[in-house]
PDB file of C-alpha atoms in Angstrom:
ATOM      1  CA  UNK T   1      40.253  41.836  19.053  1.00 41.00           C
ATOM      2  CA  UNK T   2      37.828  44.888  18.443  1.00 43.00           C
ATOM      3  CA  UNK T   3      37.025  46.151  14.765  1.00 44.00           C
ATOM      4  CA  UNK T   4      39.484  49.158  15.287  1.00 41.00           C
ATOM      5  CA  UNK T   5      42.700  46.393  15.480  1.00 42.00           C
ATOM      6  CA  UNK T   6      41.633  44.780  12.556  1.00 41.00           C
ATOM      7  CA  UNK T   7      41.036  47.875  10.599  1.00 40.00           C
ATOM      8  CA  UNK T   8      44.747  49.216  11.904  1.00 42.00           C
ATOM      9  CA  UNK T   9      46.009  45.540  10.865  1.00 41.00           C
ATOM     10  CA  UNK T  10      44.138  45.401   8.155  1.00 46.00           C
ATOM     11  CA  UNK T  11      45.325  48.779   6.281  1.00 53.00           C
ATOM     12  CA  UNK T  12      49.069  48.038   5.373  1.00 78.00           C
ATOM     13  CA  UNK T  13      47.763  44.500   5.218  1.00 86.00           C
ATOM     14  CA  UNK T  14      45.945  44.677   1.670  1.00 89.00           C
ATOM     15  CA  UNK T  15      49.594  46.393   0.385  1.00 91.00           C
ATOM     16  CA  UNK T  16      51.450  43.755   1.876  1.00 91.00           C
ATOM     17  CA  UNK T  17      48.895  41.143  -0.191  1.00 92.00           C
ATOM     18  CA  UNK T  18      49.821  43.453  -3.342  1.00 94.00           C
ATOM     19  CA  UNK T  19      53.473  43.711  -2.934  1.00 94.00           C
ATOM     20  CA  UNK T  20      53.211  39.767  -2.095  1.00 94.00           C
ATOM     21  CA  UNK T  21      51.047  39.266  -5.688  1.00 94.00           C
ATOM     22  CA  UNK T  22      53.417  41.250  -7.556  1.00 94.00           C
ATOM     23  CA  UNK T  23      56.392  39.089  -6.360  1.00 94.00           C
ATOM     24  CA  UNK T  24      55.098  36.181  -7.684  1.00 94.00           C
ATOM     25  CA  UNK T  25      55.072  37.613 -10.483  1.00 93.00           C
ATOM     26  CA  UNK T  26      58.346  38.846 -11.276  1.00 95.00           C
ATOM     27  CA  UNK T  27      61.158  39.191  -9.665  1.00 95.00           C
ATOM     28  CA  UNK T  28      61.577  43.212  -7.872  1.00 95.00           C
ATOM     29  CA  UNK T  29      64.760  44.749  -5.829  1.00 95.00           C
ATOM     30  CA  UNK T  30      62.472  47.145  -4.865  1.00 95.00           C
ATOM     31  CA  UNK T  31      58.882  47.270  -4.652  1.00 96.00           C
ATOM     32  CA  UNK T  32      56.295  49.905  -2.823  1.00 94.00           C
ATOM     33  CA  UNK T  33      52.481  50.714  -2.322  1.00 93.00           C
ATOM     34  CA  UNK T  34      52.250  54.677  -2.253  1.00 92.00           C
ATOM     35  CA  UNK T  35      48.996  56.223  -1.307  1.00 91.00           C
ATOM     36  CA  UNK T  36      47.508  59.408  -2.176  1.00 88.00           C
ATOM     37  CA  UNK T  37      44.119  60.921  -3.435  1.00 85.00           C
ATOM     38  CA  UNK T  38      44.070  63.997  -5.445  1.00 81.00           C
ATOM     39  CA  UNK T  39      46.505  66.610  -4.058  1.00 83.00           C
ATOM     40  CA  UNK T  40      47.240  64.597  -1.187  1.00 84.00           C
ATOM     41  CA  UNK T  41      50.956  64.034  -0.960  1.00 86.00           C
ATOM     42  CA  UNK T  42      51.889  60.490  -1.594  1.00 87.00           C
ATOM     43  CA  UNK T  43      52.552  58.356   1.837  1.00 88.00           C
ATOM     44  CA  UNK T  44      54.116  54.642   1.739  1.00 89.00           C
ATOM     45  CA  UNK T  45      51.316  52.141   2.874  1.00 89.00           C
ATOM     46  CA  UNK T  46      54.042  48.817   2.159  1.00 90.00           C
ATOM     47  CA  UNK T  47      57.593  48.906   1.182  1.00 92.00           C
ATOM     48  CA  UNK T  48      60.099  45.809   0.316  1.00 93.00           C
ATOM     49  CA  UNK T  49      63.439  45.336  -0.460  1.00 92.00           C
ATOM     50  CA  UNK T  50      64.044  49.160   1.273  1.00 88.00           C
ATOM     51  CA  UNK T  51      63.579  51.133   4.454  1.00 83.00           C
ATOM     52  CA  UNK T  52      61.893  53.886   3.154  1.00 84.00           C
ATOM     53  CA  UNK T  53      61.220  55.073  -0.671  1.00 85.00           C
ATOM     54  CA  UNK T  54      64.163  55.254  -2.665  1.00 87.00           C
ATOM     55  CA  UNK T  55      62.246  57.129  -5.246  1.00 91.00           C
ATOM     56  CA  UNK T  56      61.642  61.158  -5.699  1.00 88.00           C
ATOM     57  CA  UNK T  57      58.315  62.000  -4.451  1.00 90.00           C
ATOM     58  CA  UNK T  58      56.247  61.253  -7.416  1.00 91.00           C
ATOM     59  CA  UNK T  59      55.199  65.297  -6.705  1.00 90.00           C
ATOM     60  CA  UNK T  60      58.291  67.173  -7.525  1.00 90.00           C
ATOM     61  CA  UNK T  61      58.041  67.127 -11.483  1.00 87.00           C
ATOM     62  CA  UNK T  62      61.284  65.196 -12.471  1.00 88.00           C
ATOM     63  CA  UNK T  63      60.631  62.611 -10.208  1.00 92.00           C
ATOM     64  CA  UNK T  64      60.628  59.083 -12.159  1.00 92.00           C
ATOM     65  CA  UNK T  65      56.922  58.368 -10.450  1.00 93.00           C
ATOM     66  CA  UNK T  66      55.559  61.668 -11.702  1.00 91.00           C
ATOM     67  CA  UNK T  67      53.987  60.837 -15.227  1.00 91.00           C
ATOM     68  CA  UNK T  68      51.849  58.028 -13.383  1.00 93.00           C
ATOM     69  CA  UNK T  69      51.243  60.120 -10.655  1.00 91.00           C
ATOM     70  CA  UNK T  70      49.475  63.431 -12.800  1.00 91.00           C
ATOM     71  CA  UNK T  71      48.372  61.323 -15.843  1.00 91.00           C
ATOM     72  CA  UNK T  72      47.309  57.457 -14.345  1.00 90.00           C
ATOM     73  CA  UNK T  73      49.537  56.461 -17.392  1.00 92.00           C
ATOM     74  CA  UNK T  74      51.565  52.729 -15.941  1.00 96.00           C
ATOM     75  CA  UNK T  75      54.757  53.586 -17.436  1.00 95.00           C
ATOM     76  CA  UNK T  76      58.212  51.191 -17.944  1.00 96.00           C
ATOM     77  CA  UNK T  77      61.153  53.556 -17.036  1.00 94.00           C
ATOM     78  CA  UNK T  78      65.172  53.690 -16.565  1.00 93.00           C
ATOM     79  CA  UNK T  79      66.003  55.795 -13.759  1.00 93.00           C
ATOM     80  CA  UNK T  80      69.587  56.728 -13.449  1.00 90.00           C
ATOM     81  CA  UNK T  81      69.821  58.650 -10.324  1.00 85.00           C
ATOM     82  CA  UNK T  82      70.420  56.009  -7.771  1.00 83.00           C
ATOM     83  CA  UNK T  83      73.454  54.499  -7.167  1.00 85.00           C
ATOM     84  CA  UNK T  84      72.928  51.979 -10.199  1.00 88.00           C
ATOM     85  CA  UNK T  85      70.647  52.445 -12.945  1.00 93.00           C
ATOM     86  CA  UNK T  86      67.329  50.631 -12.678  1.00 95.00           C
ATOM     87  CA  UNK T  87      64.164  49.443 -14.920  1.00 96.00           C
ATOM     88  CA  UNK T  88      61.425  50.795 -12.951  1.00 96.00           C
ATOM     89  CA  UNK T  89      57.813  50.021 -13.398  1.00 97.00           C
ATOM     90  CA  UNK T  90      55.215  52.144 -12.335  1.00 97.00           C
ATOM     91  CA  UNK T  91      51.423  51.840 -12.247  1.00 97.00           C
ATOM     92  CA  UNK T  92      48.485  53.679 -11.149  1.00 95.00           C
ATOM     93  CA  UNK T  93      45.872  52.148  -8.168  1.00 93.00           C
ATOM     94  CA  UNK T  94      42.649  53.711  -9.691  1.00 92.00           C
ATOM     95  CA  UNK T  95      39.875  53.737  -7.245  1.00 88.00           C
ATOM     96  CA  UNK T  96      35.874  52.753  -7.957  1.00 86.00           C
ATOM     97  CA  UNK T  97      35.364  56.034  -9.374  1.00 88.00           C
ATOM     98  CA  UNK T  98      38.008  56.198 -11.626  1.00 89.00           C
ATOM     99  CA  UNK T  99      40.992  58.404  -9.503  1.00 88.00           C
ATOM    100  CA  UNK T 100      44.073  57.947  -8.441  1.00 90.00           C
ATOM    101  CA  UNK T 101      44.372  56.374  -4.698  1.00 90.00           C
ATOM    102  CA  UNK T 102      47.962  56.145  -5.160  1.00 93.00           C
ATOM    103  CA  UNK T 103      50.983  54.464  -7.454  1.00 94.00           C
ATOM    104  CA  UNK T 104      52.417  50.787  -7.520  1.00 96.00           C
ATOM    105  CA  UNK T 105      56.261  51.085  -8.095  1.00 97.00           C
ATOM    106  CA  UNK T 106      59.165  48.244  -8.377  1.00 97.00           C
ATOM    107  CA  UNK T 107      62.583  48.755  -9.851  1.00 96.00           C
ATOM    108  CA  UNK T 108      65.261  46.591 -10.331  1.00 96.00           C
ATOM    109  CA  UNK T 109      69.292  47.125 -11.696  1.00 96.00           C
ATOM    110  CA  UNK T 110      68.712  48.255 -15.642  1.00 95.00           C
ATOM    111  CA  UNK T 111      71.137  45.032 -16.347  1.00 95.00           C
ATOM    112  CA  UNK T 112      67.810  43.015 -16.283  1.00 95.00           C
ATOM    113  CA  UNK T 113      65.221  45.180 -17.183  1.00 96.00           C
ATOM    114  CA  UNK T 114      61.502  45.091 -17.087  1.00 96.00           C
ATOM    115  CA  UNK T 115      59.261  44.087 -19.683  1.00 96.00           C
ATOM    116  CA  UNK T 116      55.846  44.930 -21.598  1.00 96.00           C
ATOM    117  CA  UNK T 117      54.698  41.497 -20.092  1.00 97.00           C
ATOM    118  CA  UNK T 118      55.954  42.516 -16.797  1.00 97.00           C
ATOM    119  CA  UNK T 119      54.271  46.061 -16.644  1.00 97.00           C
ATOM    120  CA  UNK T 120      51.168  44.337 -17.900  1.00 97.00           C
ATOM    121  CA  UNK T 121      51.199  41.404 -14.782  1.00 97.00           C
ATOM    122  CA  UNK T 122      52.127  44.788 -11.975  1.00 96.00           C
ATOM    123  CA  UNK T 123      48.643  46.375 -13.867  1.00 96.00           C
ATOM    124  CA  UNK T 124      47.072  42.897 -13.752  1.00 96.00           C
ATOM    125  CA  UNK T 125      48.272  43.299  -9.495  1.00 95.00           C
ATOM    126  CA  UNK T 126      47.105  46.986  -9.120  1.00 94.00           C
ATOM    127  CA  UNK T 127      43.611  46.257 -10.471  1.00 92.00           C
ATOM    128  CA  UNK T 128      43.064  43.299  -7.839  1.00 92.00           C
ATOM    129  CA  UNK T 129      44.344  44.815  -5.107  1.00 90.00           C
ATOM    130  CA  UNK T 130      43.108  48.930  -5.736  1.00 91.00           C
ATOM    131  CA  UNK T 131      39.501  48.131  -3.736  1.00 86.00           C
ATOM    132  CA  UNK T 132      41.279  46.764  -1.035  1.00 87.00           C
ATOM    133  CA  UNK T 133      43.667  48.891  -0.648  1.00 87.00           C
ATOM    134  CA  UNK T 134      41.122  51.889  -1.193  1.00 87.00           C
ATOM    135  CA  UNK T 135      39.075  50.627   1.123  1.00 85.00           C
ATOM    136  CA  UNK T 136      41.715  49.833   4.166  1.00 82.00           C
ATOM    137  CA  UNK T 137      42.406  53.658   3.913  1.00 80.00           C
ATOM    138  CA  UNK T 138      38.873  54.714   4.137  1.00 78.00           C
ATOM    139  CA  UNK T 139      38.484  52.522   7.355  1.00 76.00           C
ATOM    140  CA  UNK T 140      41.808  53.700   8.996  1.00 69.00           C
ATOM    141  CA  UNK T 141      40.637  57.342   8.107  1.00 65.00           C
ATOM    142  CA  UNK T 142      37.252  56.852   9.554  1.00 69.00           C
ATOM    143  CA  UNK T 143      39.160  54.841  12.841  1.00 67.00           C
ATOM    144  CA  UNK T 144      41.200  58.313  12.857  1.00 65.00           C
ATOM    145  CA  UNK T 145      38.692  60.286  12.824  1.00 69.00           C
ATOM    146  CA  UNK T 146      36.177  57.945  15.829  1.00 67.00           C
ATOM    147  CA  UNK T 147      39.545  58.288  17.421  1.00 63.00           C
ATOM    148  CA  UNK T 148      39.687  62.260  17.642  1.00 67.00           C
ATOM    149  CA  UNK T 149      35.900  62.802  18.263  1.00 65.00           C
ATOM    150  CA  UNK T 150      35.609  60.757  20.859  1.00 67.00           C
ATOM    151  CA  UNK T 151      38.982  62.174  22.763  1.00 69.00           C
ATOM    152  CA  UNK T 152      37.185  65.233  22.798  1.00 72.00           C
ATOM    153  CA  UNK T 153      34.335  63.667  23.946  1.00 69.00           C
ATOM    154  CA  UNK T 154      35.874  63.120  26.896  1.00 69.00           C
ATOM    155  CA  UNK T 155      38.268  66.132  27.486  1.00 70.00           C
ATOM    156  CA  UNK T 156      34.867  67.952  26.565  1.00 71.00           C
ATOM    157  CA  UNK T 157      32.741  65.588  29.691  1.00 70.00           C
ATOM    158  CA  UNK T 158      35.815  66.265  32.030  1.00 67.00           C
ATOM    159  CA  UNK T 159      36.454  69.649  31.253  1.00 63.00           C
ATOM    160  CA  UNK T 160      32.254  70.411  32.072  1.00 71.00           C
ATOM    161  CA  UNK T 161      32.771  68.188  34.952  1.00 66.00           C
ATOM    162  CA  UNK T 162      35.264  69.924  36.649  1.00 69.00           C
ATOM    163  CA  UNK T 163      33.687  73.579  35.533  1.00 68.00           C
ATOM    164  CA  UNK T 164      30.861  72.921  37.335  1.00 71.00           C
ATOM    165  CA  UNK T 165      32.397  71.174  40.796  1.00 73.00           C
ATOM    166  CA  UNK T 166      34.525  74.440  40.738  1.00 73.00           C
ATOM    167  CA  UNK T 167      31.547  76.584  40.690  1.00 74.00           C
ATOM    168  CA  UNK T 168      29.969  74.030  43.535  1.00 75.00           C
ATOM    169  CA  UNK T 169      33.333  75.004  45.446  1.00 76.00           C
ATOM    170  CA  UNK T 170      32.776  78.279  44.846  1.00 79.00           C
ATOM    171  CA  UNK T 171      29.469  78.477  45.807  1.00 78.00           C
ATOM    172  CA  UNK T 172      30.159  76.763  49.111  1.00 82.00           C
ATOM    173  CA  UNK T 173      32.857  78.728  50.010  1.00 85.00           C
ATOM    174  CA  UNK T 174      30.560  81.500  49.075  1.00 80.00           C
TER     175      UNK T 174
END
């Protein structure tokens, strides 16, 4: 196809290649690629093991994710909100110039919990896969953005189009 479908496939793509790296690792109920720059609220890009996030929104300042999400610190955790208590792991994507683009998260039930070695191999993951990831979202954004200017473009040609055969109609009638 055309460079837009492979930038639309190719978006939740590089966090599909992450989550895939970091579960051959170790083994995750839960695993997600959240995205997010600056102040930017934080949007799923990949998700396994779950429908949507089970986790608070790494925003609201109780929310297991939100250390990693203010400070870019990885952090091992036990959260014991859900319906059983899990080991959670969560890690920073750091972009080329040193930012957040968004968090790497996996829990699994507290009975087997995650490990220094473990949080060290999903930090081992983010660092591969960040630039990808980074740059997927750039392209979609820019796609997004082709996509609006050149919709009004158009509405823009049709809308000048039409002006002007209405004033020709006019005219005639005139």
């Amino acid at each position: 196809g055309d460079a837009s479908n492979l930038f639309e496939i190719r978006s939740p793509a590089s966090a599909e290649m992450a989550l895939q790296d970091l579960s051959s690792q170790m083994r995750a109920a839960r695993s997600a690629i959240l995205v997010g720059y600056g102040d930017d609220p934080a949007v799923p890009l990949a998700i396994r093991g779950a429908d949507r996030t089970p986790w608070p929104d790494p925003m609201e300042p109780d929310s297991v994710l939100a250390q990693t999400w203010r400070k870019g610190v990885p952090i091992l955790a036990q959260w014991e909100d859900d319906l059983v208590a899990r080991s959670v792991i969560v890690v920073p994507l750091i972009d080329g110039d040193g930012n957040r683009l968004g968090l790497l998260v996996a829990d699994r039930p507290l009975v087997t919990p995650f490990t220094e070695v473990d949080l060290a191999a999903a930090e081992a993951v983010a660092t591969r896969h960040a630039a990808n990831i980074d740059l997927s979202v750039l392209f979609a954004g820019l796609r997004e953005r082709a996509g609006l200017g050149e919709r009004e473009r158009l509405a823009r040609e049709m809308h000048d189009g039409i002006a002007q055969e209405m004033v020709a109609l006019g005219f005639g009638i005139d």
